[in-house]
CSV table of C-alpha atoms in Angstrom, one decimal:
chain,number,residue,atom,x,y,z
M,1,UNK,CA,0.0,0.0,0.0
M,2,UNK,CA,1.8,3.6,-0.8
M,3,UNK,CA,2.7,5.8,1.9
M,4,UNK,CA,2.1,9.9,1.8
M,5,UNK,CA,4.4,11.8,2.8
M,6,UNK,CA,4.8,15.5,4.1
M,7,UNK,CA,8.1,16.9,3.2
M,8,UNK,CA,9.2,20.2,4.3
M,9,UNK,CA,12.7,21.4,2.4
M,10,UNK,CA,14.2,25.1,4.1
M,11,UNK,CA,17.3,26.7,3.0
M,12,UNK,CA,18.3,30.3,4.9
M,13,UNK,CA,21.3,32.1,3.3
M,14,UNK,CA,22.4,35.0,5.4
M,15,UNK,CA,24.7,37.7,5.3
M,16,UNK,CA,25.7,40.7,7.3
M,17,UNK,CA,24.7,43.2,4.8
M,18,UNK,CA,22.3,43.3,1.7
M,19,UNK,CA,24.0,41.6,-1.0
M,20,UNK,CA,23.0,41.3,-4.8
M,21,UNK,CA,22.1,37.6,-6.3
M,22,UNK,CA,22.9,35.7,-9.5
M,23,UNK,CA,21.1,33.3,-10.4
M,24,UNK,CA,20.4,29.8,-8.4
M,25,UNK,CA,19.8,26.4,-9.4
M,26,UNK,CA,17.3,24.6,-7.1
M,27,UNK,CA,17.0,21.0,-7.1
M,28,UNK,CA,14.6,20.2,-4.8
M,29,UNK,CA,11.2,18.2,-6.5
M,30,UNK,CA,11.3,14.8,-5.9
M,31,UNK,CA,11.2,12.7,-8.9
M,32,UNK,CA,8.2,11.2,-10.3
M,33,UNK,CA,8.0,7.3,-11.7
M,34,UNK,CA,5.9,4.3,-11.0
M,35,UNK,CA,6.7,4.0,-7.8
M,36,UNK,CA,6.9,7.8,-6.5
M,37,UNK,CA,4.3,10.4,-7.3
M,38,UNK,CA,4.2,13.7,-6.6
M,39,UNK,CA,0.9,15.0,-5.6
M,40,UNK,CA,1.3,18.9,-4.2
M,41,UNK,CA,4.1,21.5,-4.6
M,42,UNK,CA,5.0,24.5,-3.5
M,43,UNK,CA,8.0,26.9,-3.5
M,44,UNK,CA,8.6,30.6,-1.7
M,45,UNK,CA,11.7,32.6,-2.2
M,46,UNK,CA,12.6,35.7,-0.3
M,47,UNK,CA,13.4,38.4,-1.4
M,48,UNK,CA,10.7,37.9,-4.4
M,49,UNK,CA,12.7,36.0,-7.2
M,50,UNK,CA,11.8,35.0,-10.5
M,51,UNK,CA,11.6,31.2,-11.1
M,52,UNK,CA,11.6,29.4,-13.9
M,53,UNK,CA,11.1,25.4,-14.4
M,54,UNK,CA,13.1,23.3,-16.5
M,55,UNK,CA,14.4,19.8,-16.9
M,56,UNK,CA,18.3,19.1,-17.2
M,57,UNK,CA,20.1,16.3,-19.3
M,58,UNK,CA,19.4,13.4,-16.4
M,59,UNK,CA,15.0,15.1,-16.9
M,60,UNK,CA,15.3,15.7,-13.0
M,61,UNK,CA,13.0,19.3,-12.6
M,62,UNK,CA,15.3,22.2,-11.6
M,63,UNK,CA,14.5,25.5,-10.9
M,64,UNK,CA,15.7,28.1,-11.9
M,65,UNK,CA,15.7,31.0,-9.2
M,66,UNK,CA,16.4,34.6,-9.7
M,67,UNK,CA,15.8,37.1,-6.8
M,68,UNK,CA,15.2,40.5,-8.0
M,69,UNK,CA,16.3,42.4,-5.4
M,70,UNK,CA,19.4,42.8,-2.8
M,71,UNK,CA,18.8,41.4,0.4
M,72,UNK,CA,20.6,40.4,3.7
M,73,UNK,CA,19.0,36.7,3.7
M,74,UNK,CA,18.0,34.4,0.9
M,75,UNK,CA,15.3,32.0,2.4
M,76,UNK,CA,14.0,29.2,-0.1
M,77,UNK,CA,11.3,26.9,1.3
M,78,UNK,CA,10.1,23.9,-1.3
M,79,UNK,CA,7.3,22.1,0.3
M,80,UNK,CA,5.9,18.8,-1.0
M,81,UNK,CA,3.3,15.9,-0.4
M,82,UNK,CA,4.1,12.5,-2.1
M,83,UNK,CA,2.7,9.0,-2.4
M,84,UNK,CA,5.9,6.4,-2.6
M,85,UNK,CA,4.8,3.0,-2.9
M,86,UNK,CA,7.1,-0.1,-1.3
M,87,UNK,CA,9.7,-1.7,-3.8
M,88,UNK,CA,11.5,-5.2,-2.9
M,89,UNK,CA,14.8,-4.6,-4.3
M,90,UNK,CA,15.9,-8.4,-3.3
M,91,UNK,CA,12.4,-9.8,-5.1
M,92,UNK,CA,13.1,-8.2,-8.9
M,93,UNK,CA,14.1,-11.1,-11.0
M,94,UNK,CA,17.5,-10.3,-13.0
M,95,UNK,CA,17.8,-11.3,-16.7
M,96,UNK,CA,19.8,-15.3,-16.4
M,97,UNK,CA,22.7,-13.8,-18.1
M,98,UNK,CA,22.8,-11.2,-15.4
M,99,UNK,CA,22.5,-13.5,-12.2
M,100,UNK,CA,26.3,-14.3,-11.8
M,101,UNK,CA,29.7,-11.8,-11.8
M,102,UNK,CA,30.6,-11.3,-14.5
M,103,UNK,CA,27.9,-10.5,-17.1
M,104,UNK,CA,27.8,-8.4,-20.0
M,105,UNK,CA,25.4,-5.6,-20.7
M,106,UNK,CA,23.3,-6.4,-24.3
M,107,UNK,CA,24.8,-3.6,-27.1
M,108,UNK,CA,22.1,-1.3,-26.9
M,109,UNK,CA,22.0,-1.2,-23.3
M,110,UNK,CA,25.7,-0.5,-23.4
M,111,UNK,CA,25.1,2.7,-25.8
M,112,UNK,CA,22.7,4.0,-23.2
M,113,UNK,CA,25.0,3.4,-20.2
M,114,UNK,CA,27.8,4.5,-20.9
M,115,UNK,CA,28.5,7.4,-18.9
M,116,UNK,CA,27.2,5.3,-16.3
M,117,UNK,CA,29.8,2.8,-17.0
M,118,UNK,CA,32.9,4.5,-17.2
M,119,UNK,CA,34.8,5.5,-13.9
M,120,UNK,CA,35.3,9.3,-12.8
M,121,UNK,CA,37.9,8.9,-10.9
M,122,UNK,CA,41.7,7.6,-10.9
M,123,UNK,CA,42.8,4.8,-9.1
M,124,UNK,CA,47.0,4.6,-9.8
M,125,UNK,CA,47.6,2.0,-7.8
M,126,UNK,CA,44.4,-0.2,-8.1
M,127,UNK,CA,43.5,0.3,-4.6
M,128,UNK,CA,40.0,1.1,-5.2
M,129,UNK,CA,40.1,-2.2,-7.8
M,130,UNK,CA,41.2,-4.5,-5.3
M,131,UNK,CA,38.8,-3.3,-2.8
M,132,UNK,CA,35.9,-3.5,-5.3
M,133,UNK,CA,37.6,-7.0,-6.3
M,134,UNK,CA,37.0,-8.7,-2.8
M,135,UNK,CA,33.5,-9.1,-3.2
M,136,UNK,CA,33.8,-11.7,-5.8
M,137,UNK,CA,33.6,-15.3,-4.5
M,138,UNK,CA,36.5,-17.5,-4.6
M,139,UNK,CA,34.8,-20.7,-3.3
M,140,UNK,CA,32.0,-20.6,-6.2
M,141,UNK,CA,29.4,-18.3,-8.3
M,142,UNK,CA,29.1,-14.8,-7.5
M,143,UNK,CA,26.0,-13.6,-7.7
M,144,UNK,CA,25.9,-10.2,-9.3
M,145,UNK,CA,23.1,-8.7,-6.6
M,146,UNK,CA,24.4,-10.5,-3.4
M,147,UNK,CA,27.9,-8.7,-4.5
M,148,UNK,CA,26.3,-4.8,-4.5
M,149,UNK,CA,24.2,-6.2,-1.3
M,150,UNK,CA,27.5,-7.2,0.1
M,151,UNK,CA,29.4,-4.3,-0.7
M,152,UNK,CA,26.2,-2.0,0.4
M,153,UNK,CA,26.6,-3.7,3.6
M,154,UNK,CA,30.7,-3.5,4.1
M,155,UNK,CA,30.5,0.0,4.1
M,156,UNK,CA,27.9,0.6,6.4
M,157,UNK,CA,29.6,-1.7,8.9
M,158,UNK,CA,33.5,-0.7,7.9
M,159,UNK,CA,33.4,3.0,7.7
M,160,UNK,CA,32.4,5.4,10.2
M,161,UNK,CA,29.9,8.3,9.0
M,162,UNK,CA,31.2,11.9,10.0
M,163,UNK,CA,29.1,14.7,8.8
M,164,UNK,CA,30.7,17.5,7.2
M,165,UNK,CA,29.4,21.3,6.3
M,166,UNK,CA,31.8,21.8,3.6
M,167,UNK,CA,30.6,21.3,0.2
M,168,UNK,CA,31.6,19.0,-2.8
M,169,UNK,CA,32.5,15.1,-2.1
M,170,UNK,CA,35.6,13.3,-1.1
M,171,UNK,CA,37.3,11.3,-3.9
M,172,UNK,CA,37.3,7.5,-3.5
M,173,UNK,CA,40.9,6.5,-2.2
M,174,UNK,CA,40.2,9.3,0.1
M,175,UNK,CA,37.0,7.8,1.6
M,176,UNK,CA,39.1,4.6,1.8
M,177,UNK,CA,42.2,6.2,3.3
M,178,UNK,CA,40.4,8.0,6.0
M,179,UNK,CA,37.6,4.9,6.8
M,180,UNK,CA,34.9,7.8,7.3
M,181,UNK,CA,32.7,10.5,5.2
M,182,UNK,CA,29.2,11.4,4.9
M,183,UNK,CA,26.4,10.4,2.4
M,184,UNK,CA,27.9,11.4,-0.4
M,185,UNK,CA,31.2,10.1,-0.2
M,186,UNK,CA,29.9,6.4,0.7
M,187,UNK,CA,27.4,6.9,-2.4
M,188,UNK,CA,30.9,8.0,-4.7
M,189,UNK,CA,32.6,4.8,-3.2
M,190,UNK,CA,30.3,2.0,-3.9
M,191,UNK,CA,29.6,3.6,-7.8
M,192,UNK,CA,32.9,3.7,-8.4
M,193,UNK,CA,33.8,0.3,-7.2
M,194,UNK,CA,31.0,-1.4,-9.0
M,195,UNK,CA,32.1,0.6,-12.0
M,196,UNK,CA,35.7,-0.8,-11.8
M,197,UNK,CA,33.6,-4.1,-11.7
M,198,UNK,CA,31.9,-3.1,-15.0
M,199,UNK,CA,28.4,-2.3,-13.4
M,200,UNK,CA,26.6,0.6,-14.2
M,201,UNK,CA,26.1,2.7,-11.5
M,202,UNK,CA,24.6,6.7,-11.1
M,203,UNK,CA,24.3,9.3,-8.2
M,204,UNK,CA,21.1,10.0,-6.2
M,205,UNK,CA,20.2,12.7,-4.1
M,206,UNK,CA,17.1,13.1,-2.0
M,207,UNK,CA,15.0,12.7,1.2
M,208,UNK,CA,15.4,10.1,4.0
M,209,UNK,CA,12.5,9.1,6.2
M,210,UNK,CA,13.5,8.6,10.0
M,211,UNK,CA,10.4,7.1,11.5
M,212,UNK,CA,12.5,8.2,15.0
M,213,UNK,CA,12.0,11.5,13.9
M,214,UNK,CA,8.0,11.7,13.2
M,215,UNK,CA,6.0,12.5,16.4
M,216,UNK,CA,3.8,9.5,15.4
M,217,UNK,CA,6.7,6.6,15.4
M,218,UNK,CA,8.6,8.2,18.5
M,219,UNK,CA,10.8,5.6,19.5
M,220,UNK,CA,11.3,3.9,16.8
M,221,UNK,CA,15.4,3.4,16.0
M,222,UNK,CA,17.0,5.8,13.6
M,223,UNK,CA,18.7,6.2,10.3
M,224,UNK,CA,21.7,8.2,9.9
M,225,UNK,CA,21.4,11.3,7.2
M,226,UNK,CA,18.0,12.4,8.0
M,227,UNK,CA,17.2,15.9,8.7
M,228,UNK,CA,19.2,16.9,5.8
M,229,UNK,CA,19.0,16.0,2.5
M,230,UNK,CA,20.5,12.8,1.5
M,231,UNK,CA,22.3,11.0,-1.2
M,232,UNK,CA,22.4,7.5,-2.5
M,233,UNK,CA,23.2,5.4,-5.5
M,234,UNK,CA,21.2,3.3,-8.3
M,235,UNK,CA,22.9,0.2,-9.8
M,236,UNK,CA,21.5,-0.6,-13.0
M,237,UNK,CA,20.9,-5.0,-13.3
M,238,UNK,CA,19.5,-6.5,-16.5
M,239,UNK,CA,16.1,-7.4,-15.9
M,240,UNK,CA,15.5,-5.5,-13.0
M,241,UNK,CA,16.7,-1.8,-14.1
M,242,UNK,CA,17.9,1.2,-11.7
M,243,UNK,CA,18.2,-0.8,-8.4
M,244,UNK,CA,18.6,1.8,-5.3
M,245,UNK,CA,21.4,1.0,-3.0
M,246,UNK,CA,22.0,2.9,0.4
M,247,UNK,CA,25.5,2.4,1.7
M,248,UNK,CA,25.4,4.8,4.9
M,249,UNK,CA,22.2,3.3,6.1
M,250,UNK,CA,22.5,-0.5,4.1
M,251,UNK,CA,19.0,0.3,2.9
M,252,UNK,CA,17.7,-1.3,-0.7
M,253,UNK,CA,15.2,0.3,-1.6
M,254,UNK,CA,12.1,0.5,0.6
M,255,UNK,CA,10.1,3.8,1.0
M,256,UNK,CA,12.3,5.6,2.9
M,257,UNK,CA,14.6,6.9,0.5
M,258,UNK,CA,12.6,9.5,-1.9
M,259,UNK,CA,14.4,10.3,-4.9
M,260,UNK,CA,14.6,14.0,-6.0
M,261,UNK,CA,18.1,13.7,-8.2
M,262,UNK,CA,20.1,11.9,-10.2
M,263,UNK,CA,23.4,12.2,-12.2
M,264,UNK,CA,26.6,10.2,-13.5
M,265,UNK,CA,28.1,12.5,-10.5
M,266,UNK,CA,27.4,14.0,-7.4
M,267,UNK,CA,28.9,17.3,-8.4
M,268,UNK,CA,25.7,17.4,-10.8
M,269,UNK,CA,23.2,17.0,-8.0
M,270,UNK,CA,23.7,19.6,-5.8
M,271,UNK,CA,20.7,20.8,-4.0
M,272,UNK,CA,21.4,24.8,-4.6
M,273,UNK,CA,24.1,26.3,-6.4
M,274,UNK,CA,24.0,30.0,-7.0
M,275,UNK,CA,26.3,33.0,-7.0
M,276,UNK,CA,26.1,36.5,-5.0
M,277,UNK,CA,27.9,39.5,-5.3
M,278,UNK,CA,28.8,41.6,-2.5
M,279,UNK,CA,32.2,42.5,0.0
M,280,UNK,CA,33.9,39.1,0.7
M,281,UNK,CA,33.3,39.0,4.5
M,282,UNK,CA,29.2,40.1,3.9
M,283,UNK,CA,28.8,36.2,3.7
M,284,UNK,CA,27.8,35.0,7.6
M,285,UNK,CA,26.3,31.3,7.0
M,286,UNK,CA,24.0,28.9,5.7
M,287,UNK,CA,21.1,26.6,7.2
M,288,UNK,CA,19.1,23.7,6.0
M,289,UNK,CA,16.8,21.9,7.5
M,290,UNK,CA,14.6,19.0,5.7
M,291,UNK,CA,11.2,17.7,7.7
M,292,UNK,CA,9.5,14.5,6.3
M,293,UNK,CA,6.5,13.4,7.8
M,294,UNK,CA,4.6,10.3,7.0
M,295,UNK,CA,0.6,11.3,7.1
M,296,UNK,CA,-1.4,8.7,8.8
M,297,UNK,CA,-2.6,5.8,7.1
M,298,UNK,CA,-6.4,6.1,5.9
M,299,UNK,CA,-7.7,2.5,6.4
């Protein structure tokens, strides 16, 4: 049965003078399909901004926000109801030439995949390789979704998850070198590996639903990356399509991950991105908050 959802999405800019804006790119709606629908929508801007809607080369909706005055604080609120109905990731059927590591994608699917396919980023001394490459069995078949389950599964458990304000995402061997990062950078990790593996793999940013967090499952235990908005990453399977893997959480699928994003890299998924122009120390700080409340269930 699908679930609604309330979510709340509230970004405050501030600085210690009025400054002028360029324009922002707000990536905030999640992302319709048969399994997520978006049933309400609503945006405010202040100072008043002109905003335009359009679709970018991955069709996620962007808009595009232009404040048309100078202003001390830039305060963007995106509110949104959804219906997201439950997906078992383990219960998809693959294609039989997909079920065991390695398979090969069919030539068309290849031509579509592509950017999906290729890695982003270097790995010299095939550290990122070898650690991708210990997931294959040695004692028998590998099955090619118990190897992404596995891997999902390593990370949550092997590296520690420190939240960090600045922006942009660790690279790979950095995420291993250190054993820590945040959404983002576990997200990075796990495409890049499967991509050294020859699985296509892209980059997904959205919502997370913390039941612990909704004053109508207090108690219930936690999820780490709520509150904020949170990234993850689809593997794409013959057979079964975009599978969604969580890596900081070990979720697949479920309905607590709500897509709003994706993209071959997380640099192309940022939530806002914008320019303002003003004396270099106007700039005081930035907070956002993300509330997502399930409504209650009408049977």
């Amino acid at each position: 049965m699908p679930i609604r959802y309330d979510i709340t999405h509230t970004t405050v800019y501030r600085y210690r003078r009025p400054v002028s804006f360029g324009e922002h790119r707000v990536m905030f709606r999640p992302r319709d399909s048969h399994d997520l629908r978006v049933l309400a929508t609503d945006l405010e801007v202040s100072p008043a901004s002109k905003v335009r809607m359009i679709q970018d080369p991955h069709s996620n909706s962007v808009a595009l926000v232009q404040p048309l005055q100078a202003a001390s604080e830039l305060k963007i609120v995106c509110t949104f109801t959804i219906e997201h109905a439950p997906a078992d990731v383990l219960e998809l059927p693959l294609s039989p030439s997909a079920e065991h590591f390695p398979f090969a994608y069919g030539v068309e699917e290849r031509f579509d995949l592509e950017q999906y396919l290729r890695p982003h980023h270097d790995d010299p001394d095939g550290k990122l390789t070898a650690w991708a490459r210990q997931f294959i069995r040695t004692d028998g078949p590998t099955g090619t979704r118990e190897l992404l389950v596995q891997m999902n599964q390593r990370i949550r458990d092997g590296f520690r998850y420190l939240p960090r304000d600045e922006e942009g995402t660790q690279a790979p061997l950095e995420t291993l070198a250190l054993g820590s990062g945040t959404c983002r950078d576990f997200a990075l990790l796990m495409m890049e590996a499967a991509r050294r593996l020859g699985v296509a793999t892209r980059f997904v940013s959205g919502y997370l639903y913390d039941p612990a967090l909704d004053a109508a499952d207090a108690g219930t235990a936690n999820v780490v990356g709520a509150g904020a908005t949170h990234a993850w990453l689809q593997a794409y399977l013959p057979g079964a399509g975009w599978l969604p893997f969580d890596p900081t959480n070990n979720l697949l699928g479920g309905t607590q991950l709500i897509r709003v994003g994706v993209a071959r890299d997380p640099s192309q998924a940022a939530p806002i991105s914008g320019t303002w122009y003003g004396p270099a120390d106007a700039y005081v700080g930035m907070n956002a908050t993300v509330q997502v409340r399930r409504q209650p269930d009408l049977s």
